[in-house]
Amino acid sequence: MELIIQRDKAAAAALVARIVAHEVRTNPCTVLGLATGSTMEAVYAHLVRMHRETKLDFSGVRTFNLDEYVGLAPDDPNSYRHFMNEHLFKQVNIHLQNTHLPNGRAADLGAECRDYEKLMADAGGIDLQLLGIGKSGHIGFNEPLSALKSRTREKALTPTTIKQNAPFFGGEDKMPRRAITMGVGTILDARRCLLLATGEAKADIIAQAVEGPITSMVTASALQLHAKATVIVDEAAAAKLKEREYYRWIFANEPEWEGYR
Ligand code: GLP
């Protein structure tokens, strides 16, 4: 795992966007795994700007999102399909039929999950998977005790997650209790994983995920098993990491990061 510290939230989001843009330019038919959440909004704003200003071309890109709430229609303003359409898909030249999210209103949710796995496999797997982290330590909606080999499935949300996301719904009672999410095993199959976390509210959970033991209690810690996982944080989210000096040295000196400094 690689840990990169940037001075603030804006710089961290910009770095993630530049890595995604590099991937898209290098491989115009890239398969992106995408994430939602407020942290990702700045990343998508950068990609939209790069599309407008530097003609970053999404016409060959295919995408698979991590998760979707059970019971929400695609045009529900709180659905992740709506989030993605508004923040990214409608603002770049991606073909909507190449963008995929699980259907949280499928009549047979089990079949929907199996079909989603098959769609990803048929696309050749995910080249670059974007991730945020929830306060419960989840990636996607892989709440505590999610099997580290889990695949796309239905998952009940924890009280921590319900509390964290309820403001978007105008209260906990209005929020879905279940979601469809790629499994931890599905995420680990991506060729590269890129997790972004910013702000002091994420400092504790980032320290647990990065420097703590690999445990299904903090599913982001499973990224320690991945051969190419990069975690990008701002100073606030890095505050509880023990090896901050080492991580800063990596970004300042390793040749891989030369073009990004
Ligand atoms: C939701 C998503 C997660 C995401 C998390 C972070 O719970 N299911 O994939 O990581 O939000 O949210 P935020 O960026 O708003 O802190």
PDB file of N, CA, C and O in Angstrom, residues 18 25 45 47 52 54 64 102 106 115 124 129 132 158-159 166 199 242 244:
ATOM      1  N   ARG A  18      -5.944  13.792 -11.490  1.00  0.00           N
ATOM      2  CA  ARG A  18      -4.835  13.703 -12.457  1.00  0.00           C
ATOM      3  C   ARG A  18      -4.460  12.246 -12.718  1.00  0.00           C
ATOM      4  O   ARG A  18      -4.105  11.872 -13.831  1.00  0.00           O
ATOM      5  N   ARG A  25      -6.112   8.801 -20.573  1.00  0.00           N
ATOM      6  CA  ARG A  25      -5.315   9.184 -21.748  1.00  0.00           C
ATOM      7  C   ARG A  25      -4.457   8.023 -22.234  1.00  0.00           C
ATOM      8  O   ARG A  25      -4.279   7.829 -23.429  1.00  0.00           O
ATOM      9  N   ALA A  45     -15.500  17.195 -10.342  1.00  0.00           N
ATOM     10  CA  ALA A  45     -15.457  18.579 -10.843  1.00  0.00           C
ATOM     11  C   ALA A  45     -14.164  18.812 -11.638  1.00  0.00           C
ATOM     12  O   ALA A  45     -14.169  19.456 -12.690  1.00  0.00           O
ATOM     13  N   LEU A  47     -12.419  16.453 -13.219  1.00  0.00           N
ATOM     14  CA  LEU A  47     -12.480  15.683 -14.473  1.00  0.00           C
ATOM     15  C   LEU A  47     -13.353  16.416 -15.501  1.00  0.00           C
ATOM     16  O   LEU A  47     -13.018  16.449 -16.695  1.00  0.00           O
ATOM     17  N   ARG A  52     -13.496  19.781 -20.445  1.00  0.00           N
ATOM     18  CA  ARG A  52     -13.810  21.029 -21.159  1.00  0.00           C
ATOM     19  C   ARG A  52     -12.558  21.731 -21.652  1.00  0.00           C
ATOM     20  O   ARG A  52     -12.502  22.210 -22.775  1.00  0.00           O
ATOM     21  N   THR A  54      -9.160  20.551 -21.656  1.00  0.00           N
ATOM     22  CA  THR A  54      -8.067  19.827 -22.332  1.00  0.00           C
ATOM     23  C   THR A  54      -8.595  18.651 -23.157  1.00  0.00           C
ATOM     24  O   THR A  54      -7.835  17.785 -23.554  1.00  0.00           O
ATOM     25  N   PHE A  64     -18.138   1.319 -13.755  1.00  0.00           N
ATOM     26  CA  PHE A  64     -18.958   0.518 -12.833  1.00  0.00           C
ATOM     27  C   PHE A  64     -18.890   1.173 -11.467  1.00  0.00           C
ATOM     28  O   PHE A  64     -17.790   1.328 -10.908  1.00  0.00           O
ATOM     29  N   PRO A 102     -25.456  -0.818  -9.864  1.00  0.00           N
ATOM     30  CA  PRO A 102     -26.443  -1.839  -9.554  1.00  0.00           C
ATOM     31  C   PRO A 102     -27.829  -1.192  -9.527  1.00  0.00           C
ATOM     32  O   PRO A 102     -27.964  -0.020  -9.168  1.00  0.00           O
ATOM     33  N   ALA A 106     -34.329  -3.673  -8.560  1.00  0.00           N
ATOM     34  CA  ALA A 106     -34.516  -4.921  -9.307  1.00  0.00           C
ATOM     35  C   ALA A 106     -35.479  -5.824  -8.536  1.00  0.00           C
ATOM     36  O   ALA A 106     -35.452  -5.857  -7.299  1.00  0.00           O
ATOM     37  N   ASP A 115     -25.603 -10.668 -11.946  1.00  0.00           N
ATOM     38  CA  ASP A 115     -25.472 -10.077 -13.287  1.00  0.00           C
ATOM     39  C   ASP A 115     -24.431  -8.956 -13.287  1.00  0.00           C
ATOM     40  O   ASP A 115     -23.698  -8.782 -14.264  1.00  0.00           O
ATOM     41  N   GLY A 124     -13.857  -7.159 -18.903  1.00  0.00           N
ATOM     42  CA  GLY A 124     -12.412  -7.390 -18.734  1.00  0.00           C
ATOM     43  C   GLY A 124     -11.906  -7.006 -17.353  1.00  0.00           C
ATOM     44  O   GLY A 124     -10.703  -6.957 -17.123  1.00  0.00           O
ATOM     45  N   GLN A 129      -9.964   1.509  -9.693  1.00  0.00           N
ATOM     46  CA  GLN A 129     -11.137   1.621  -8.818  1.00  0.00           C
ATOM     47  C   GLN A 129     -10.971   2.793  -7.857  1.00  0.00           C
ATOM     48  O   GLN A 129     -10.047   2.814  -7.046  1.00  0.00           O
ATOM     49  N   GLY A 132     -13.891   5.854  -1.625  1.00  0.00           N
ATOM     50  CA  GLY A 132     -13.892   6.732  -0.461  1.00  0.00           C
ATOM     51  C   GLY A 132     -13.855   5.817   0.756  1.00  0.00           C
ATOM     52  O   GLY A 132     -13.696   4.604   0.636  1.00  0.00           O
ATOM     53  N   THR A 158     -24.926  -0.073   8.682  1.00  0.00           N
ATOM     54  CA  THR A 158     -24.735   0.065  10.131  1.00  0.00           C
ATOM     55  C   THR A 158     -25.325   1.389  10.624  1.00  0.00           C
ATOM     56  O   THR A 158     -25.465   2.343   9.854  1.00  0.00           O
ATOM     57  N   PRO A 159     -25.599   1.473  11.928  1.00  0.00           N
ATOM     58  CA  PRO A 159     -26.070   2.751  12.490  1.00  0.00           C
ATOM     59  C   PRO A 159     -25.097   3.898  12.207  1.00  0.00           C
ATOM     60  O   PRO A 159     -25.524   5.033  11.963  1.00  0.00           O
ATOM     61  N   ALA A 166     -27.598  10.134   6.635  1.00  0.00           N
ATOM     62  CA  ALA A 166     -28.981  10.586   6.820  1.00  0.00           C
ATOM     63  C   ALA A 166     -29.219  12.051   6.440  1.00  0.00           C
ATOM     64  O   ALA A 166     -30.284  12.377   5.902  1.00  0.00           O
ATOM     65  N   GLY A 199     -10.188  15.483   5.508  1.00  0.00           N
ATOM     66  CA  GLY A 199     -10.862  16.063   6.670  1.00  0.00           C
ATOM     67  C   GLY A 199     -10.566  15.302   7.950  1.00  0.00           C
ATOM     68  O   GLY A 199     -10.314  14.099   7.935  1.00  0.00           O
ATOM     69  N   LYS A 242       1.108   7.207  12.183  1.00  0.00           N
ATOM     70  CA  LYS A 242       2.396   7.246  12.883  1.00  0.00           C
ATOM     71  C   LYS A 242       3.559   7.551  11.952  1.00  0.00           C
ATOM     72  O   LYS A 242       4.524   8.178  12.339  1.00  0.00           O
ATOM     73  N   ARG A 244       3.987   9.422   9.242  1.00  0.00           N
ATOM     74  CA  ARG A 244       3.750  10.527   8.313  1.00  0.00           C
ATOM     75  C   ARG A 244       5.017  10.995   7.596  1.00  0.00           C
ATOM     76  O   ARG A 244       4.990  11.300   6.417  1.00  0.00           O
TER      77      ARG A 244
END
